[in-house]
Short mmCIF file of N, CA, C and O in Angstrom, two decimals:
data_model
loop_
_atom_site.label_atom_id
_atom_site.label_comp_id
_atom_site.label_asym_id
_atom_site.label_seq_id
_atom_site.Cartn_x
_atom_site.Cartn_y
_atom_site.Cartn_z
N UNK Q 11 139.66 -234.34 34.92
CA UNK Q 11 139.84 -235.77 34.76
C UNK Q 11 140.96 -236.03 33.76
O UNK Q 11 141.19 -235.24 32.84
N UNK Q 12 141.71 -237.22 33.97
CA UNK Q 12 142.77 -237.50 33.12
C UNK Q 12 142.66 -238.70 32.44
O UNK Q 12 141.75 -239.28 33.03
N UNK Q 13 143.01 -239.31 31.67
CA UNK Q 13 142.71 -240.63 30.73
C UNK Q 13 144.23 -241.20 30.73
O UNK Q 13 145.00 -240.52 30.05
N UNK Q 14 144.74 -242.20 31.30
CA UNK Q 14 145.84 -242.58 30.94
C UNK Q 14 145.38 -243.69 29.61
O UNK Q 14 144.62 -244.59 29.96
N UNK Q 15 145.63 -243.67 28.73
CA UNK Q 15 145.45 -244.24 27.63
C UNK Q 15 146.88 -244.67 27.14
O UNK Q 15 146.78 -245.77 26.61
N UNK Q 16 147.85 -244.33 27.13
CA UNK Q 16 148.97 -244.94 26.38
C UNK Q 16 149.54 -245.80 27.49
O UNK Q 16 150.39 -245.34 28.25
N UNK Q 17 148.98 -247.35 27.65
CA UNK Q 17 149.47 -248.31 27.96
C UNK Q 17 150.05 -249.23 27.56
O UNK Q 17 150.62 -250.15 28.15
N UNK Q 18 149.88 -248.92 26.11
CA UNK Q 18 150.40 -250.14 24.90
C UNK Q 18 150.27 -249.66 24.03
O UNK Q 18 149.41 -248.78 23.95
N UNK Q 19 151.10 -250.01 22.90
CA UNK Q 19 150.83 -249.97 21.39
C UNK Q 19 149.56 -249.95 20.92
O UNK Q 19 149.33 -249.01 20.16
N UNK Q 20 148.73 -250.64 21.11
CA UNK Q 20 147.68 -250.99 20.63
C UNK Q 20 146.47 -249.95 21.47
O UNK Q 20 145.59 -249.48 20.74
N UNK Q 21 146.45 -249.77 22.26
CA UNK Q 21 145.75 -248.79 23.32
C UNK Q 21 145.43 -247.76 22.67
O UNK Q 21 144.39 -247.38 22.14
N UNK Q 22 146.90 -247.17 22.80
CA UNK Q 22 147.95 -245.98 21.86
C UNK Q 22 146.85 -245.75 20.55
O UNK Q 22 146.30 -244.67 20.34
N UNK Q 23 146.73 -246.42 20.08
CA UNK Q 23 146.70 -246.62 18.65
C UNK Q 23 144.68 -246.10 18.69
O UNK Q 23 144.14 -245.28 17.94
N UNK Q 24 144.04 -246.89 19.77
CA UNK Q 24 143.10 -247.43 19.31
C UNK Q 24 142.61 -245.39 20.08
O UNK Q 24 141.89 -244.61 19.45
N UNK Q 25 142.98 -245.20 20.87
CA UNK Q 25 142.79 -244.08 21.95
C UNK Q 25 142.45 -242.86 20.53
O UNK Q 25 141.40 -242.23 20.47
N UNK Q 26 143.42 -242.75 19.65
CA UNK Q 26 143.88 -241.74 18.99
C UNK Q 26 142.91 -242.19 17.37
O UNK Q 26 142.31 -241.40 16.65
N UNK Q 27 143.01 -243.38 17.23
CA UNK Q 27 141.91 -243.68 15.83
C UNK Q 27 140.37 -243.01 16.63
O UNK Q 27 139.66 -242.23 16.00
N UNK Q 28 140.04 -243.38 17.88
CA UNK Q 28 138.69 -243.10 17.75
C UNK Q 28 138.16 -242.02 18.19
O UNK Q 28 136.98 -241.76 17.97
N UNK Q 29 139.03 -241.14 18.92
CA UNK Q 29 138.73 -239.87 19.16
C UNK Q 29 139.00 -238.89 17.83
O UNK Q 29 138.21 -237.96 17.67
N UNK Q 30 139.60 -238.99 17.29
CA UNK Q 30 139.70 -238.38 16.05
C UNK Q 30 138.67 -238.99 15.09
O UNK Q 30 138.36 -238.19 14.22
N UNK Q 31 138.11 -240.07 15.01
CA UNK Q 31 137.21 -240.18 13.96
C UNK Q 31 135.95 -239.61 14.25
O UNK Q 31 135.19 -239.16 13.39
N UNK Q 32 135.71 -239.64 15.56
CA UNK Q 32 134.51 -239.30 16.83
C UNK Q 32 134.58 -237.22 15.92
O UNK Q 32 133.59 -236.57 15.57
N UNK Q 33 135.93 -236.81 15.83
CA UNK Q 33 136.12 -235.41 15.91
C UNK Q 33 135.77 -235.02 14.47
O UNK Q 33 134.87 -234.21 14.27
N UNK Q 34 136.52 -235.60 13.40
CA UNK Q 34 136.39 -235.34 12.06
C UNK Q 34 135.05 -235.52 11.30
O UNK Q 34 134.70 -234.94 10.27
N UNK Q 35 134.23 -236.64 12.18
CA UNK Q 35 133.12 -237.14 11.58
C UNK Q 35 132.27 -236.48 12.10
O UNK Q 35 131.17 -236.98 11.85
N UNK Q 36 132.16 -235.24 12.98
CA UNK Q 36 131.49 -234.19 13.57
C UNK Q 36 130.04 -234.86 14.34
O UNK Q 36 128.99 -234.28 14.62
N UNK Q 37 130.35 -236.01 14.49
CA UNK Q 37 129.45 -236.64 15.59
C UNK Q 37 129.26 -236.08 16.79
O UNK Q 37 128.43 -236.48 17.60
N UNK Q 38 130.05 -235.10 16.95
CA UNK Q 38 129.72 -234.80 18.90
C UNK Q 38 128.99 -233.76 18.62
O UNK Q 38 129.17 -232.92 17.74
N UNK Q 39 127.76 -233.88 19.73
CA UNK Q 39 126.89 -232.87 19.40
C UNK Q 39 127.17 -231.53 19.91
O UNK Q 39 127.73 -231.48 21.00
N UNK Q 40 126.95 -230.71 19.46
CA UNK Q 40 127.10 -228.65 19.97
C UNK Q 40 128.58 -229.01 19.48
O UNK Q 40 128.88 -229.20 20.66
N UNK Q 41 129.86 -229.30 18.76
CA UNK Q 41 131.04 -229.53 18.82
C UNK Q 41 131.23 -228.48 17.97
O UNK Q 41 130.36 -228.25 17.13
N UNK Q 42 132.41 -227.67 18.05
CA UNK Q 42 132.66 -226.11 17.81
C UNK Q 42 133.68 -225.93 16.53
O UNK Q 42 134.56 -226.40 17.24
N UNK Q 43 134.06 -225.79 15.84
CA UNK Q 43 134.74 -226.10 14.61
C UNK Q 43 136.14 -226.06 15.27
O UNK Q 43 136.99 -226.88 15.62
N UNK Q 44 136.01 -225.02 15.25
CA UNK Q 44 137.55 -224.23 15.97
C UNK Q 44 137.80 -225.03 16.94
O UNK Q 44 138.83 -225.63 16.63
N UNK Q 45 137.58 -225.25 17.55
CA UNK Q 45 137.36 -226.56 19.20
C UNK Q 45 138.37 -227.76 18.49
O UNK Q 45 139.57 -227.92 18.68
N UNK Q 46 137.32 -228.65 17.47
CA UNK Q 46 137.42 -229.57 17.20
C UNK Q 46 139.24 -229.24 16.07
O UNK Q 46 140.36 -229.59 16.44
N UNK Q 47 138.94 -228.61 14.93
CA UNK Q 47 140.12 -228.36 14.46
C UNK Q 47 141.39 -228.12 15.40
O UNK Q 47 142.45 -228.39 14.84
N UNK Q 48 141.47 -227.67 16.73
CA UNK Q 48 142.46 -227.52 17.30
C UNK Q 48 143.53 -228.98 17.75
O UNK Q 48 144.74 -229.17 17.66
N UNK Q 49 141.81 -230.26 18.53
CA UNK Q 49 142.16 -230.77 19.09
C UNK Q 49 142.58 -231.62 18.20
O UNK Q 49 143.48 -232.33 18.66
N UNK Q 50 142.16 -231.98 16.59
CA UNK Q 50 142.57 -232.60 15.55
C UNK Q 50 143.74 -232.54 15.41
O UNK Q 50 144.39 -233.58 15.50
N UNK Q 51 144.33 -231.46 15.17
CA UNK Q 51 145.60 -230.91 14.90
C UNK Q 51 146.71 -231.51 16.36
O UNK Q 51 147.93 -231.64 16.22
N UNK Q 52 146.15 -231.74 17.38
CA UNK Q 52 147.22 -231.90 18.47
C UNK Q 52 147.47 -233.18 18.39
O UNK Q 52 148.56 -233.69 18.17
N UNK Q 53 145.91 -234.00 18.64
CA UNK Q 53 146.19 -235.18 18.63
C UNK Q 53 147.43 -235.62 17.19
O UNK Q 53 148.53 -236.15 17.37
N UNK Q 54 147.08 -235.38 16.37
CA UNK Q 54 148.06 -235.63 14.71
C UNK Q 54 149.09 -235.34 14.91
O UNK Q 54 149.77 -236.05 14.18
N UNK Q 55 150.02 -234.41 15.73
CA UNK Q 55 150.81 -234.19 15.79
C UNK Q 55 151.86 -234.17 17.10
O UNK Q 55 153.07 -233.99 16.97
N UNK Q 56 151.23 -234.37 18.31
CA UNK Q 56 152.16 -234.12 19.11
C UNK Q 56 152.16 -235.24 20.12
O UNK Q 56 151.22 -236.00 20.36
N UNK Q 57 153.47 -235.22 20.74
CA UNK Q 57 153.57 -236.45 21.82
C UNK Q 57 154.31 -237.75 21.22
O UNK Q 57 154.43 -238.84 21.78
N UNK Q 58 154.67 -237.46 20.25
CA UNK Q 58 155.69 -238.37 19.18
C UNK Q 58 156.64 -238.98 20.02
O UNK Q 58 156.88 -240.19 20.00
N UNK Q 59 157.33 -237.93 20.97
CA UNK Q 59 158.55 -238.62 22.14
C UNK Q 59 157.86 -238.92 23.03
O UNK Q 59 158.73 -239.05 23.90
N UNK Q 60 156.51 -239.24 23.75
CA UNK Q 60 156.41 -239.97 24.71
C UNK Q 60 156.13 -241.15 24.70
O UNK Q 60 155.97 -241.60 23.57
N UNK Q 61 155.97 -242.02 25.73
CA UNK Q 61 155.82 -243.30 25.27
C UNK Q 61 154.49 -244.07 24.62
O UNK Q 61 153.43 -244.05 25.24
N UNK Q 62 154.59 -244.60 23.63
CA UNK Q 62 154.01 -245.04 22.60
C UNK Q 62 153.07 -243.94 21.99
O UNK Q 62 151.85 -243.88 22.15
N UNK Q 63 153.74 -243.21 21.37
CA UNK Q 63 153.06 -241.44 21.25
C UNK Q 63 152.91 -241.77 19.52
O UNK Q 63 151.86 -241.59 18.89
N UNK Q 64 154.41 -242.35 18.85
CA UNK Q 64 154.21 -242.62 17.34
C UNK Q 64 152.53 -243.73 17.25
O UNK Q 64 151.75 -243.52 16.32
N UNK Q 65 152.30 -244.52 18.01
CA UNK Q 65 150.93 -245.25 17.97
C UNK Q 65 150.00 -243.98 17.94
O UNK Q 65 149.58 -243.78 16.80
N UNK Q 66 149.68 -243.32 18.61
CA UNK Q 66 148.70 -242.35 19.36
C UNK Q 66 148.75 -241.55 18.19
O UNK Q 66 147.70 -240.93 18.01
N UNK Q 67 149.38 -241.41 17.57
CA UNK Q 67 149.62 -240.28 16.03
C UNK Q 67 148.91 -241.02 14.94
O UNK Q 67 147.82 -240.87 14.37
N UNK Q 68 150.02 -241.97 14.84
CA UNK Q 68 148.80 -242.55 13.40
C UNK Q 68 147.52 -243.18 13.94
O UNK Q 68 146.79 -243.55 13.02
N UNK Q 69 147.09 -243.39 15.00
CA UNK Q 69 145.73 -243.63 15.20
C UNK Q 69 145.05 -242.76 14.95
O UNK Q 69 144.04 -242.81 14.26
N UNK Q 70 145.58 -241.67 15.57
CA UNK Q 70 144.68 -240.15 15.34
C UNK Q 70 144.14 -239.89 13.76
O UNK Q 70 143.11 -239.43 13.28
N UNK Q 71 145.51 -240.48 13.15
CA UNK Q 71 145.50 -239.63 11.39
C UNK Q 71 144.65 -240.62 10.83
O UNK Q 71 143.91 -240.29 9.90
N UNK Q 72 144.64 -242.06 11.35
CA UNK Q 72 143.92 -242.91 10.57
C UNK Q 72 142.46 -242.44 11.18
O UNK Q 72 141.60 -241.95 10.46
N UNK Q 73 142.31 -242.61 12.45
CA UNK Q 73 140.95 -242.40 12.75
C UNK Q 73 140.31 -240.82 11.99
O UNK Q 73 139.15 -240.62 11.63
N UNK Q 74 141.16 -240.13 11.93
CA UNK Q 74 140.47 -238.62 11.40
C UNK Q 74 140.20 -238.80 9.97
O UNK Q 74 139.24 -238.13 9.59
N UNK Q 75 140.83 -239.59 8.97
CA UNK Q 75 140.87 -240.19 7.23
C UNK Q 75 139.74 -240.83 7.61
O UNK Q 75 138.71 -240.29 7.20
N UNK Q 76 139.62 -241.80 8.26
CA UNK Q 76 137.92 -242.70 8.32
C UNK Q 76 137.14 -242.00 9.13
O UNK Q 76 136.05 -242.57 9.03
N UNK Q 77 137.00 -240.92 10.03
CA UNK Q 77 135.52 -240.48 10.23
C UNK Q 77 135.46 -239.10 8.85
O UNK Q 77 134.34 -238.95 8.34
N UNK Q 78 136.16 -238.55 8.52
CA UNK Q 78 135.95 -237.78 7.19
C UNK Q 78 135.08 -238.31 6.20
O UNK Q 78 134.11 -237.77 5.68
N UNK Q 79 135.69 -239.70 5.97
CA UNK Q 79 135.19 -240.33 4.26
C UNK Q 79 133.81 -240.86 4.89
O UNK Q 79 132.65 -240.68 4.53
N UNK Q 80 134.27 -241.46 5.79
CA UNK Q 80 132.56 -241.97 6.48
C UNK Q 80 131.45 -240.82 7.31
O UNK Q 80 130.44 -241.14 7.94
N UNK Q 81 131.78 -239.96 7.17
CA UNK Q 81 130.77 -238.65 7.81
C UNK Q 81 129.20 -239.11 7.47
O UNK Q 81 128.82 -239.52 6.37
N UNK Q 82 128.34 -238.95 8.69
CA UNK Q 82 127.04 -239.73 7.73
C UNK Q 82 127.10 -240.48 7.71
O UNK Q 82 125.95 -240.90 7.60
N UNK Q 83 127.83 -241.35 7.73
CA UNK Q 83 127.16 -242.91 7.57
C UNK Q 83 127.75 -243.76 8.84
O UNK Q 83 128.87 -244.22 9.06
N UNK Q 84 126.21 -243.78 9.76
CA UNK Q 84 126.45 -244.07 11.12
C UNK Q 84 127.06 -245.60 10.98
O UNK Q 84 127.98 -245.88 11.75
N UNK Q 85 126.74 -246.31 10.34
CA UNK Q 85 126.95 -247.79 10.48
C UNK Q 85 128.89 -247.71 10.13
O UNK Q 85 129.84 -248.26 10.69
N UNK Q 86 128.85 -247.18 9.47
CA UNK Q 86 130.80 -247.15 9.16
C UNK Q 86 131.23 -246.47 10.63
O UNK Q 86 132.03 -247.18 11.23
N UNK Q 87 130.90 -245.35 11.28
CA UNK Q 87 131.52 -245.19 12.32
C UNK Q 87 130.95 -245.98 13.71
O UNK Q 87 131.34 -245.84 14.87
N UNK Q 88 130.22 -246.61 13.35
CA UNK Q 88 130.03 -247.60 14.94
C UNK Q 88 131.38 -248.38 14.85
O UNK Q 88 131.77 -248.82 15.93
N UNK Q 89 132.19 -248.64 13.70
CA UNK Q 89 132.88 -249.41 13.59
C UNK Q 89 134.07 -249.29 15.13
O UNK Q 89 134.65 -250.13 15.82
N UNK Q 90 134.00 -247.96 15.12
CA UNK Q 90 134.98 -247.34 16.20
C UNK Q 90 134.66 -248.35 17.66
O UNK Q 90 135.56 -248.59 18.46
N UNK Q 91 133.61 -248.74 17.79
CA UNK Q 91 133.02 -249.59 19.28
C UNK Q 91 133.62 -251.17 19.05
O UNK Q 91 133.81 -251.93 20.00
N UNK Q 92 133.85 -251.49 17.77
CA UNK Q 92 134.50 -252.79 17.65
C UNK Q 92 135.77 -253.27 17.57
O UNK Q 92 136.31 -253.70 16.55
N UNK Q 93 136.36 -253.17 18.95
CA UNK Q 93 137.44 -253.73 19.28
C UNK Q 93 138.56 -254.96 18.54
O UNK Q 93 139.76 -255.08 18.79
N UNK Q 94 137.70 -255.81 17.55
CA UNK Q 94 138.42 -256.77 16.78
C UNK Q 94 138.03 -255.86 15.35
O UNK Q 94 137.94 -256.38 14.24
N UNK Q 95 137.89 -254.86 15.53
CA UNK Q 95 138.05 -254.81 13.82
C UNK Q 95 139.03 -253.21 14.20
O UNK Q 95 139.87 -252.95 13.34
N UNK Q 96 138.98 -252.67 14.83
CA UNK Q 96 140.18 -251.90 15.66
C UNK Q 96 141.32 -252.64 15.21
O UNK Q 96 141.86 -252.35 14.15
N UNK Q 97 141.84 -253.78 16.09
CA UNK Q 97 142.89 -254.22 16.21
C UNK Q 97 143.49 -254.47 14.63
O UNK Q 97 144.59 -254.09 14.22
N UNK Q 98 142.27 -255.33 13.73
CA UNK Q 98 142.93 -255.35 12.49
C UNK Q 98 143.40 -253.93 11.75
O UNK Q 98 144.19 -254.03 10.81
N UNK Q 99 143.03 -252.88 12.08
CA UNK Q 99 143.03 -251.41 11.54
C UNK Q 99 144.63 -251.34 12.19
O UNK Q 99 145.48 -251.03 11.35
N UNK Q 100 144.97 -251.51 13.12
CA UNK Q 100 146.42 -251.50 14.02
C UNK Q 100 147.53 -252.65 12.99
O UNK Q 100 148.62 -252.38 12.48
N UNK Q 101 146.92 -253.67 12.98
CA UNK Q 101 148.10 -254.35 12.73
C UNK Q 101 148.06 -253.95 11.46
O UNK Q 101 149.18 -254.23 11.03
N UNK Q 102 147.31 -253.36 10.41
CA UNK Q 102 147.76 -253.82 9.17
C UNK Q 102 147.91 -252.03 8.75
O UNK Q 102 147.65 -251.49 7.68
N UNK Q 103 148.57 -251.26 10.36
CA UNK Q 103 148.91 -249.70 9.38
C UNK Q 103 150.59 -250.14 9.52
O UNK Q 103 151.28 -251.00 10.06
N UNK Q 104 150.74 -248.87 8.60
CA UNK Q 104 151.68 -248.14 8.56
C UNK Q 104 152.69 -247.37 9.82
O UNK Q 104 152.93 -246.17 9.79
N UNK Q 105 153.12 -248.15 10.71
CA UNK Q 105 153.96 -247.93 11.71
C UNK Q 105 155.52 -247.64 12.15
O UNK Q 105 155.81 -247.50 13.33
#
């Protein structure tokens, strides 16, 4: 299966904050260290030249900084399901 996710800036953005917070915050269950560290590392870093790839990066890095600090504390990462508080996380990074 494939995910086209980079449709927009904001997509971009939101695709890469919540799978990485989903990864760092070790929420997925049976999830393998090595597994997860790999896919951390890709998302953070690669795909910069495709289109809207710089979104898809710092989403990743922001989403992986907030499921870290929030590990455990389920109510901070539901945050990831809320689409208007997403968007404010987008407009007010570092782009």
């Amino acid at each position: 299966n494939i995910t086209g996710f980079n449709t927009d800036a904001f997509n971009s953005y939101k695709s890469g904050f919540r799978e990485c917070c989903k990864l760092s915050s070790k929420v997925i269950d049976r999830q393998k260290d090595d597994e997860t560290e790999k896919r951390l590392k890709i998302w953070c870093t690669v795909g910069e030249n495709k289109k809207y790839g710089k979104y898809a990066i710092a989403g990743a890095k922001a989403g992986a900084e907030y499921g870290e600090k929030h590990r455990g504390d389920l109510e901070s990462l539901k945050r990831i399901n809320d689409f208007e508080w997403l968007q404010e996380q987008f407009e007010n990074a570092d782009i």
